[in-house]
CSV table of C-alpha atoms in Angstrom, one decimal:
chain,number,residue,atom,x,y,z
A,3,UNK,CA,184.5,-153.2,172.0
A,4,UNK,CA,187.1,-154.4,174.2
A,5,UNK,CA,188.7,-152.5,177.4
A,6,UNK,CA,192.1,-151.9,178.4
A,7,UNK,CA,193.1,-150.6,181.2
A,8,UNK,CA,189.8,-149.1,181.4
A,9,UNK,CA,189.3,-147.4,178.3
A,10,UNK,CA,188.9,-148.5,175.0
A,11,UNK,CA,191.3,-150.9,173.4
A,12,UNK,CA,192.5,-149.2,170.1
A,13,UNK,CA,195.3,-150.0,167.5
A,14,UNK,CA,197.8,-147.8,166.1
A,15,UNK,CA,196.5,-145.1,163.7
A,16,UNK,CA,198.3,-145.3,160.4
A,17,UNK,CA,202.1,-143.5,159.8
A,18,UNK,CA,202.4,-142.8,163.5
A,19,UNK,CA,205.4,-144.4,165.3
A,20,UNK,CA,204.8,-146.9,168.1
A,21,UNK,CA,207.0,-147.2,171.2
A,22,UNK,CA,207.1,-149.5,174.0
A,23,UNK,CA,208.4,-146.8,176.6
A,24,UNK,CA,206.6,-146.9,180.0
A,25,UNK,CA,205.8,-142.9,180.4
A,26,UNK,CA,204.4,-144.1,184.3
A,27,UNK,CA,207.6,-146.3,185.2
A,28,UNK,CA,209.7,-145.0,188.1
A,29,UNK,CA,212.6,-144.4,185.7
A,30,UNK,CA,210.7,-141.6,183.3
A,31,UNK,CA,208.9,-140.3,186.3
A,32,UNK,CA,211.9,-139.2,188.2
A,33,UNK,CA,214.3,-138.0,185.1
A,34,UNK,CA,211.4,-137.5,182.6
A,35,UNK,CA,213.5,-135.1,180.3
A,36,UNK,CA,215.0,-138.4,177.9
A,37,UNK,CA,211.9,-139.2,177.5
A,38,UNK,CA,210.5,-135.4,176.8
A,39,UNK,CA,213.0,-135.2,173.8
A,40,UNK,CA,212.5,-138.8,172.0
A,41,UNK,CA,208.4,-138.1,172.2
A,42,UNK,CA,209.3,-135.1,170.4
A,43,UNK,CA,211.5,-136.7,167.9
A,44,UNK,CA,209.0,-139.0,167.1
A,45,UNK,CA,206.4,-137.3,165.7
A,46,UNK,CA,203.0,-135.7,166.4
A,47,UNK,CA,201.7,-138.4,168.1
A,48,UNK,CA,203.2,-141.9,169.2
A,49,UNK,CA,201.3,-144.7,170.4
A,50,UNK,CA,202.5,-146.0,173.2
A,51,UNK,CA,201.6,-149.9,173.1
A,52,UNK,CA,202.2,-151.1,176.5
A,53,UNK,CA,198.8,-148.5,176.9
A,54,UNK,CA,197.1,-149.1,173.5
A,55,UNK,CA,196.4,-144.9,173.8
A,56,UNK,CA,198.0,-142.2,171.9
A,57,UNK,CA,200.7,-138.9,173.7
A,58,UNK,CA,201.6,-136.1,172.4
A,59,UNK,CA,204.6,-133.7,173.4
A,60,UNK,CA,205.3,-131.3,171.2
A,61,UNK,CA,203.8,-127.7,171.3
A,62,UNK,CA,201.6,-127.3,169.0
A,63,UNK,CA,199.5,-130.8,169.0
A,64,UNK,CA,199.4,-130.7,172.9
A,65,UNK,CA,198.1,-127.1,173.0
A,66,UNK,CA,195.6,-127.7,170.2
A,67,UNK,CA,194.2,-131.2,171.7
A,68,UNK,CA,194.6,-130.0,175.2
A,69,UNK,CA,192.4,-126.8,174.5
A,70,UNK,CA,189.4,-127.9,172.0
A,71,UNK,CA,187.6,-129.2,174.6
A,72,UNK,CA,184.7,-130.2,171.9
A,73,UNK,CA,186.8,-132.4,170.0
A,74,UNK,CA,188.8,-133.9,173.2
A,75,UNK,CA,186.9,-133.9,176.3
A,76,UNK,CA,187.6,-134.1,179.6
A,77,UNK,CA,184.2,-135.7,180.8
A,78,UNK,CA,185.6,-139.0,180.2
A,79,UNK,CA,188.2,-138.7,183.1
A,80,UNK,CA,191.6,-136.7,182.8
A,81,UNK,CA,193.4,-139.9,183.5
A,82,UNK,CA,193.7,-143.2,181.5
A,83,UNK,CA,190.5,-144.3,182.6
A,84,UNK,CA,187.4,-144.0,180.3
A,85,UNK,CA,184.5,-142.8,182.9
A,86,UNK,CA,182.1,-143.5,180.5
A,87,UNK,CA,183.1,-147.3,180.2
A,88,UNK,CA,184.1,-147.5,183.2
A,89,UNK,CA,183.0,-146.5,186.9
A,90,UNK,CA,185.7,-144.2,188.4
A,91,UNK,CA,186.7,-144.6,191.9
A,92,UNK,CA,185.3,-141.4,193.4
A,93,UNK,CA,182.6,-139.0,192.0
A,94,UNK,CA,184.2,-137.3,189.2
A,95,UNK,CA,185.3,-133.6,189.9
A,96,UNK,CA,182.4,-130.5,188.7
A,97,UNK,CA,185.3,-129.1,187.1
A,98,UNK,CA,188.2,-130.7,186.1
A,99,UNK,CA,185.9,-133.9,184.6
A,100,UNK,CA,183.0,-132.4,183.4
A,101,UNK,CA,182.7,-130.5,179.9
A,102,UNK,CA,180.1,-127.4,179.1
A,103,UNK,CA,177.5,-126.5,179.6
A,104,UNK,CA,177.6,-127.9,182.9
A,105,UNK,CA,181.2,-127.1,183.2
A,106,UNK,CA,180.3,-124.0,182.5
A,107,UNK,CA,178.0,-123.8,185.6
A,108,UNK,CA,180.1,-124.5,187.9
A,109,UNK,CA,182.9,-122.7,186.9
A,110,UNK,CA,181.3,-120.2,187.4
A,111,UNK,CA,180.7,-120.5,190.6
A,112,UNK,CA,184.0,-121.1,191.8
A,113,UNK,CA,185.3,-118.0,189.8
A,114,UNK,CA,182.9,-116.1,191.8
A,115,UNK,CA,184.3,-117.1,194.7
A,116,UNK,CA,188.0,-116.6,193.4
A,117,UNK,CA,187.3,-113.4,192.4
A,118,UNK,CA,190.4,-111.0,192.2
A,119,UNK,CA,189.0,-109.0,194.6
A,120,UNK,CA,188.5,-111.3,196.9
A,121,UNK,CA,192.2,-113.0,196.8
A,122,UNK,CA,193.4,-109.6,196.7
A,123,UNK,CA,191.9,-109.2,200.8
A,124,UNK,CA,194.2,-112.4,201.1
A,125,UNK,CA,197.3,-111.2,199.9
A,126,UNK,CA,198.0,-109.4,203.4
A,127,UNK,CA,197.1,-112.6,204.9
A,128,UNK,CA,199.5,-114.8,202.7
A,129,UNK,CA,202.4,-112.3,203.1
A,130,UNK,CA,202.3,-111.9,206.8
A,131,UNK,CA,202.2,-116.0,207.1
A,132,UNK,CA,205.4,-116.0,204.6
A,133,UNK,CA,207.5,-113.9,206.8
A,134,UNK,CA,206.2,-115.8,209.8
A,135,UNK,CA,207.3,-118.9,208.2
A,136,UNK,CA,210.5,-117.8,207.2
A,137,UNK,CA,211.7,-115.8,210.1
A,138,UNK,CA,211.0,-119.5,212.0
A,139,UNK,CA,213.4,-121.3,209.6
A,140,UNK,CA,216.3,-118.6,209.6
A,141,UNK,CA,217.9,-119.5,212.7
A,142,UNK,CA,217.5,-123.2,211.5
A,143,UNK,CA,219.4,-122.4,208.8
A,144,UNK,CA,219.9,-126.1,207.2
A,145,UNK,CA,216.4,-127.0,206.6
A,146,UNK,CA,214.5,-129.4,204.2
A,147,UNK,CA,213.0,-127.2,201.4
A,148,UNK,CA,210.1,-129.6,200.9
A,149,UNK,CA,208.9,-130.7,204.2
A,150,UNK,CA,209.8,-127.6,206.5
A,151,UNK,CA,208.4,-125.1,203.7
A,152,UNK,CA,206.7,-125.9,200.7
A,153,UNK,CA,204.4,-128.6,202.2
A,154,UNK,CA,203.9,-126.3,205.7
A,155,UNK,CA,203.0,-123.1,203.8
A,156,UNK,CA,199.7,-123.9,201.9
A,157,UNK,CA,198.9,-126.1,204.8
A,158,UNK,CA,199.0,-123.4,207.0
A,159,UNK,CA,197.1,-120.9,204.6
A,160,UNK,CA,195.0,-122.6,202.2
A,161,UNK,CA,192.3,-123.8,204.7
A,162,UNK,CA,192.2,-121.0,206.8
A,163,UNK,CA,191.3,-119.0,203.3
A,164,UNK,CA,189.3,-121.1,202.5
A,165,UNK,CA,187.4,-121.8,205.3
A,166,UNK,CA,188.1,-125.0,206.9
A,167,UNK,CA,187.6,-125.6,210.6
A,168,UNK,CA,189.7,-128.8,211.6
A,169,UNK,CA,191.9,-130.2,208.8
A,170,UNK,CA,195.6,-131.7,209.3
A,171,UNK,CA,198.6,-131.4,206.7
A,172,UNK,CA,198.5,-135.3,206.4
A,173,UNK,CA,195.1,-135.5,205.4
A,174,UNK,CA,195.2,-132.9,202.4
A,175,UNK,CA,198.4,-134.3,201.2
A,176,UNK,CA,197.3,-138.0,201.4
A,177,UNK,CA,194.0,-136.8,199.7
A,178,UNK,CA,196.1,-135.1,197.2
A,179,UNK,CA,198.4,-138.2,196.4
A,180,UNK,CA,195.4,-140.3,195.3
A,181,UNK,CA,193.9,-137.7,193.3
A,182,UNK,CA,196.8,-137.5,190.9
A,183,UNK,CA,198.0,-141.1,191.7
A,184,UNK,CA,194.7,-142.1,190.2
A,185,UNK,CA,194.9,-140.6,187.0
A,186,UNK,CA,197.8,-143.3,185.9
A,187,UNK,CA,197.3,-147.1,185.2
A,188,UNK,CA,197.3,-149.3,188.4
A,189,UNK,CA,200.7,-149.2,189.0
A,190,UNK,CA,202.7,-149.0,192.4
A,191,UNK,CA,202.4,-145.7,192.9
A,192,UNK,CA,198.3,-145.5,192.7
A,193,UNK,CA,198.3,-148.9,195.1
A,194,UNK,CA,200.5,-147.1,197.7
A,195,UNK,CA,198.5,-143.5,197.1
A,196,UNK,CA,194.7,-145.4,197.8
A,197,UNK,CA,196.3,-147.7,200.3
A,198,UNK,CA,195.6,-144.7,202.7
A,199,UNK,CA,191.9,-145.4,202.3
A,200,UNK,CA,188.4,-144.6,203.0
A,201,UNK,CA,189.6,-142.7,205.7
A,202,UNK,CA,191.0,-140.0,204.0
A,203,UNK,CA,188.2,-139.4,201.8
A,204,UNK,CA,185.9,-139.4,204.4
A,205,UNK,CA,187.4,-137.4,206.0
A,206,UNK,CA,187.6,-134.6,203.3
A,207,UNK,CA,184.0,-135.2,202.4
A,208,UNK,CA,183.2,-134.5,205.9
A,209,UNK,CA,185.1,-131.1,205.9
A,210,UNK,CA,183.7,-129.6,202.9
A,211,UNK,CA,180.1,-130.1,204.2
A,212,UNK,CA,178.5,-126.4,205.5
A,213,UNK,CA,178.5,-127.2,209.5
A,214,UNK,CA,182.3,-127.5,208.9
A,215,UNK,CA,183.3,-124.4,207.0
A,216,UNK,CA,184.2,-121.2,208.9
A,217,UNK,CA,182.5,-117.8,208.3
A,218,UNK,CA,184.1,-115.7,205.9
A,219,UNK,CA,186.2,-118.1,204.1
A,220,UNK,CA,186.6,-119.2,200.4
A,221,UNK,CA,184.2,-121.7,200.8
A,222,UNK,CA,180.9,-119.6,202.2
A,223,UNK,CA,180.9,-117.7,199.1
A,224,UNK,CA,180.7,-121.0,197.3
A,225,UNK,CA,178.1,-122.5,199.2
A,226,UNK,CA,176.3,-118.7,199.0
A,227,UNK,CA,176.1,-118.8,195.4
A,228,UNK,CA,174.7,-122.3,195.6
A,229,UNK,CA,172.0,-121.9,197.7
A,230,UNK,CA,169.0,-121.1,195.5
A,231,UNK,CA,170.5,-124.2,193.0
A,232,UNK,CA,167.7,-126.8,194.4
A,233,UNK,CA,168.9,-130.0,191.9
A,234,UNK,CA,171.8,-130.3,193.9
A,235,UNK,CA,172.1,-130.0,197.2
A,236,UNK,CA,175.6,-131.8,197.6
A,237,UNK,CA,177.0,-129.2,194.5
A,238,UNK,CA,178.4,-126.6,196.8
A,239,UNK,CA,180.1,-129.6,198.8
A,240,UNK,CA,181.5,-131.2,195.9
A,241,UNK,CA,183.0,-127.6,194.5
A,242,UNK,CA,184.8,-127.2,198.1
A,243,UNK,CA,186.2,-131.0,197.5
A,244,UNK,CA,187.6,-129.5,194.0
A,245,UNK,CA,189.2,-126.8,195.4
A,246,UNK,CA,191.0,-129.4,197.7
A,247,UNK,CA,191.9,-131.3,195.6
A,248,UNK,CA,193.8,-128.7,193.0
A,249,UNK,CA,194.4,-126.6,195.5
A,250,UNK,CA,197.0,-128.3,197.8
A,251,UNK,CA,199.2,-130.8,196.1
A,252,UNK,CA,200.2,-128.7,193.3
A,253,UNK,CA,201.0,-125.6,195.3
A,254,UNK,CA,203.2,-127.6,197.6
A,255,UNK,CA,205.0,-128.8,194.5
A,256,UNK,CA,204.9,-125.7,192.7
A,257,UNK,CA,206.6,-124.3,195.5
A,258,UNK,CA,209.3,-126.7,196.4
A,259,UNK,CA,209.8,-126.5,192.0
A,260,UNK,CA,210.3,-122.7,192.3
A,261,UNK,CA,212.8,-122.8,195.3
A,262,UNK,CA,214.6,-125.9,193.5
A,263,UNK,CA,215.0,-123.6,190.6
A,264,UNK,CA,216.2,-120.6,192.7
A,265,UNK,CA,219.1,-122.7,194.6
A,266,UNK,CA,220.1,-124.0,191.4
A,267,UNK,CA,220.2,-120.8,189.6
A,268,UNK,CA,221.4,-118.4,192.4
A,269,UNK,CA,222.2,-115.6,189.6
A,270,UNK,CA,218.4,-115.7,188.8
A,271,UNK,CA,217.5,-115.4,192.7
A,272,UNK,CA,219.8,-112.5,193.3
A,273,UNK,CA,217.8,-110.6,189.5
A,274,UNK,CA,214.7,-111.0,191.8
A,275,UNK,CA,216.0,-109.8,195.0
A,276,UNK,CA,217.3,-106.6,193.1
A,277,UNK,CA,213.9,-106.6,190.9
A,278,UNK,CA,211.0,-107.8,192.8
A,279,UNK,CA,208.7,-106.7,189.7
A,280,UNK,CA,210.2,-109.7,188.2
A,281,UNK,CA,208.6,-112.5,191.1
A,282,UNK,CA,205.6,-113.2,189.2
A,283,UNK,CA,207.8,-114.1,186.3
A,284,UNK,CA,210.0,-116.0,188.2
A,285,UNK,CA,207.2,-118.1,189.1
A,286,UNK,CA,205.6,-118.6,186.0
A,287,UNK,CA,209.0,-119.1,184.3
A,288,UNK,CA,209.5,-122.0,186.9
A,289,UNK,CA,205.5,-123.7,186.2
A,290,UNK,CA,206.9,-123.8,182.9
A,291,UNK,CA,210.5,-125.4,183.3
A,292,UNK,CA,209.2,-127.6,185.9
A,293,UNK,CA,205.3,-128.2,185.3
A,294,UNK,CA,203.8,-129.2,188.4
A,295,UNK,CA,201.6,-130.8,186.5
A,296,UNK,CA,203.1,-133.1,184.0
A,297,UNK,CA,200.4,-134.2,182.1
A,298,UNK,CA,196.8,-134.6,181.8
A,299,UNK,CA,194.5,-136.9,179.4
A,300,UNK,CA,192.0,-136.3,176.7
A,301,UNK,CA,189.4,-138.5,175.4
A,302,UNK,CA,188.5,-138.2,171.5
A,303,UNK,CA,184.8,-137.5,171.7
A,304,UNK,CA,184.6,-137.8,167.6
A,305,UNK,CA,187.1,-139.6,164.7
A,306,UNK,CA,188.9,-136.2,163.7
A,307,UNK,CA,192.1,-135.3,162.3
A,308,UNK,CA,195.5,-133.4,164.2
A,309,UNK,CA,198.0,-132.9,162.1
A,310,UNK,CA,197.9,-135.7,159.5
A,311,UNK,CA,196.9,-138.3,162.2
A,312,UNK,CA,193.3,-139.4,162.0
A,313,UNK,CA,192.2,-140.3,165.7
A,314,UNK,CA,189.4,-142.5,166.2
A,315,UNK,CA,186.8,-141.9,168.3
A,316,UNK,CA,187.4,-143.3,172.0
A,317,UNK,CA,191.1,-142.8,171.9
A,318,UNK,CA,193.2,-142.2,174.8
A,319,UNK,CA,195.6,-139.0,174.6
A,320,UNK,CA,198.5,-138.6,176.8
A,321,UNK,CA,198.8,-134.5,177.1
A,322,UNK,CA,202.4,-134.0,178.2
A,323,UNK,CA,202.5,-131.0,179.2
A,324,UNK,CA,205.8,-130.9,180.5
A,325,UNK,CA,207.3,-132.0,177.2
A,326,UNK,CA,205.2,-128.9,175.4
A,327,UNK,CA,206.5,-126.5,178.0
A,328,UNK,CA,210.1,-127.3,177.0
A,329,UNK,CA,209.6,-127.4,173.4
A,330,UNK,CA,212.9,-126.0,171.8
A,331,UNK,CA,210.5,-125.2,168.6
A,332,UNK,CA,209.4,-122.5,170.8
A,333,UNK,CA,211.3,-121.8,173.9
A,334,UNK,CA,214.9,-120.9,173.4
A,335,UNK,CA,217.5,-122.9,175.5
A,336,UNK,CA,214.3,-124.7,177.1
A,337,UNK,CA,216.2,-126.3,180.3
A,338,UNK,CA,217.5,-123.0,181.3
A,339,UNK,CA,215.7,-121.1,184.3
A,340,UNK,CA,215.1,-117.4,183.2
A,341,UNK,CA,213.4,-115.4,185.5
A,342,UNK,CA,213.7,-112.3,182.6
A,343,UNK,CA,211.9,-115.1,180.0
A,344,UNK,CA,208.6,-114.1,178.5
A,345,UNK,CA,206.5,-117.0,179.7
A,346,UNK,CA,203.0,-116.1,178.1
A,347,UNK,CA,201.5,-119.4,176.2
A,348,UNK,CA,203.1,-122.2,178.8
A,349,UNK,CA,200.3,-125.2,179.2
A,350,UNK,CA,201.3,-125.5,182.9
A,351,UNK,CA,198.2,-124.1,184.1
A,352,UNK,CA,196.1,-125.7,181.2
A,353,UNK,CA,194.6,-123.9,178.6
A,354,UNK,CA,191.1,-123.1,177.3
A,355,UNK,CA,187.9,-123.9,179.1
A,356,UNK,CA,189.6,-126.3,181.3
A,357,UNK,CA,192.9,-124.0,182.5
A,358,UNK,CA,193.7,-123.5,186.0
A,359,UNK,CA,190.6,-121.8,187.9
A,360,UNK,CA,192.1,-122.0,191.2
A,361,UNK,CA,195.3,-120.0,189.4
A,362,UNK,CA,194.5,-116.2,191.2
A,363,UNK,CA,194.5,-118.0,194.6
A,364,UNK,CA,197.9,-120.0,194.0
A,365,UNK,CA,199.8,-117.0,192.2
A,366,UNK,CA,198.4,-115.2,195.6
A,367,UNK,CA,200.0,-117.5,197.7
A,368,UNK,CA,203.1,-118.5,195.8
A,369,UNK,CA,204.5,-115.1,194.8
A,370,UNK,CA,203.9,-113.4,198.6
A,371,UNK,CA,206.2,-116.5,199.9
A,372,UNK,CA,208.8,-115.5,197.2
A,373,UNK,CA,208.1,-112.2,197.9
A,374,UNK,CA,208.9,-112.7,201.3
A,375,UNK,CA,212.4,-115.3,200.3
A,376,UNK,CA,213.6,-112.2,198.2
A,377,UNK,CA,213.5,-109.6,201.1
A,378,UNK,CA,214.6,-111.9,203.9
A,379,UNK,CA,217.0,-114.7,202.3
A,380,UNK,CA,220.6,-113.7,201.0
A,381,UNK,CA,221.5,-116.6,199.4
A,382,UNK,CA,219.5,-120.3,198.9
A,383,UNK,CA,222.4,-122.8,198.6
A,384,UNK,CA,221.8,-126.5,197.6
A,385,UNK,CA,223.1,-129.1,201.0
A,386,UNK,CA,222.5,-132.0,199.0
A,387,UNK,CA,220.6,-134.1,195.9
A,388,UNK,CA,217.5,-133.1,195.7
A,389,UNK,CA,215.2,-136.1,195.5
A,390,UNK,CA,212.3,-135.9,193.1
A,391,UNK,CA,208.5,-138.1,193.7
A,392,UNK,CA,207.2,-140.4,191.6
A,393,UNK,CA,203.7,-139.6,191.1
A,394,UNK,CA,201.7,-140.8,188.4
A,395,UNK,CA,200.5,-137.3,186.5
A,396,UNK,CA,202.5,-134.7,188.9
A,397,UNK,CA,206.6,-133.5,188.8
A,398,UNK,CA,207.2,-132.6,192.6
A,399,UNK,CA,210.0,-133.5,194.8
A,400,UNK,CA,210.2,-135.4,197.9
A,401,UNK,CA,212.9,-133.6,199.7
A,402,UNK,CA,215.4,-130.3,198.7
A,403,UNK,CA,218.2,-130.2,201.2
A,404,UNK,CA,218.9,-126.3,201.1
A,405,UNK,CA,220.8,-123.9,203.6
A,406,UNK,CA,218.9,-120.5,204.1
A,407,UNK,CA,221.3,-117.3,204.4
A,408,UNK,CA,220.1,-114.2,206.0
């Protein structure tokens, strides 16, 4: 069995279309929505030949392969990369790459930890560091939405709730960037990501260890529940490296998505400054116009069948999440930003087994900033393009030129 590009080398199943469209070049990462719509034209699946793997971006086949976590697993690496041919470049993640039962195990843990009760002592925490944030760009008034907010906010809170005693904004971001860099082929934008280094992941490796965490955080209940678990004494460790490593990037881009959408739509900003009930929606409605995370893999553990398309075992599946969530088959008018929508069944915080677990904590933090936007800001106008990243499996931007009105 040959490799490429670390997993296994397949052809095209039969009646499927192929296509020769690079989902990972700079052109699809930055305006992806072309490409959303033509993967949807063309069928269940395509296979995408410069990757010898499979995508899918319609609803329903991206829901169903991205949820049956027995017939697709995750185990075998999230990105294009087959972990069981081939070595990955850090330990794999005890959530995000591992299937049940052991899956099971440690989600568990980490949902103890996240328990609603416990983000719901944080939410006084998150809002009171909101309004501090935002009462220190007022004045400014002409501020870069990405670096002056959405990359200084979860910065600012996530390790303290957590529990992390020395840790800089660089680090977690550059720690973030290879993460989801990683999960593409080796392309420019995984070289520049892990041209940061050992460094950084030593550096993250050495903060999650227990002489580093602070009392009281996030992280003491994990390594707490942990402590009796004698076949791994490095699991508590490598649950506090998860948590960094979904926990940062994607709230800084969720954030920056959601104001984007806010100072493009300033009729659906004003809905929730007259109806804060509706933040939480406004949120969700902007993880699914937006999705943070644009897509994941799946690896076909078994030859099995998805609508008409037999998929042999081994195969590579692009899950494009952010081609599902703007589906017109089941969103209406998909592109535009309704805070009044009813979001219930977007993939943007995954689905199954496998969805979000760190989602209480981010909501926590996301909707007490827009909480705190809707009370203090009149109006969030647009100063310039806004300049979207490429990154490999994420949809963030790198800069949002906005002017704050109080």
């Amino acid at each position: 069995m040959g490799l490429f590009q670390g997993h296994k080398d397949i052809d095209a199943p039969k009646n499927i279309i192929t296509w020769d469209v690079d989902p990972y070049s700079e052109e699809v990462l930055l305006n992806p929505e072309k490409f959303f719509t033509n993967l949807r034209e063309k069928g269940p699946f395509v296979f995408l030949n410069k990757y010898k793997m499979l995508a899918c971006g319609r609803y329903k086949e991206t829901k169903e392969v991205f949820s049956d976590h027995k017939r697709f697993v995750s185990s075998r690496g999230v990105g294009i990369q087959d972990f069981k041919l081939e070595a990955p470049w850090r330990p794999p993640s005890l959530v995000l790459e591992v299937d049940p039962p052991i899956h099971t195990k440690n989600r568990r843990i980490l949902t103890r930890a996240l328990a609603p009760n416990k983000i719901a002592r944080l939410k006084d925490f998150f809002r009171a560091s909101a309004d501090k944030l935002i009462n220190e760009l007022l004045p400014i008034k002409e501020i870069d939405a990405i670096s002056d907010l959405a990359e200084i906010y979860p910065t600012r809170v996530f390790p303290e709730a957590v529990g992390l005693k020395k840790i800089d904004k660089e680090t977690l971001l550059g720690y973030g960037a290879m993460v989801f860099n990683a999960l593409g082929p080796d392309n420019e934008f995984r070289k520049a990501a892990m041209a940061k280094g050992l460094s950084v992941i030593e550096k993250i490796n050495k903060q999650c260890l227990e002489e580093n965490i602070e009392a009281g955080g996030l992280a003491e209940e994990i390594y707490e529940s942990t402590a009796n678990i004698s076949e791994e004494d490095q699991l508590a460790g490598m649950l506090v490296r998860s948590l960094l490593s979904a926990g940062i990037d994607t709230t800084v881009s969720a954030i920056g998505n959601l104001i984007w959408c806010f100072s493009k739509n300033p009729e659906q900003f004003q809905i929730i400054k007259d109806n804060k009930s509706l933040i939480g929606n406004a949120f969700e409605e902007s993880l699914r116009l937006t999705s943070p995370v644009k897509a994941f893999c799946r690896t076909c553990a078994a030859e099995t069948e998805v609508s008409g398309v037999i998929i042999e075992e081994g195969t590579k599946i692009l899950c494009v999440l952010g081609s599902a969530n703007t589906d017109p088959e089941v969103w209406d008018n998909p592109y535009n930003y309704d805070v009044t929508r009813r979001t219930i069944g977007h993939l943007a915080l995954g689905i199954g087994v496998h969805n979000c677990v760190g989602q209480t904590l981010a909501r926590a933090e996301v909707t007490a900033l827009a909480g705190a936007l809707a009370d203090k800001v009149r109006s969030i106008k647009p100063m310039g393009s806004a300049n979207w990243k490429p990154n490999n499996a994420m949809r963030s931007l790198e800069s949002l030129p906005i002017t704050l009105e109080a």
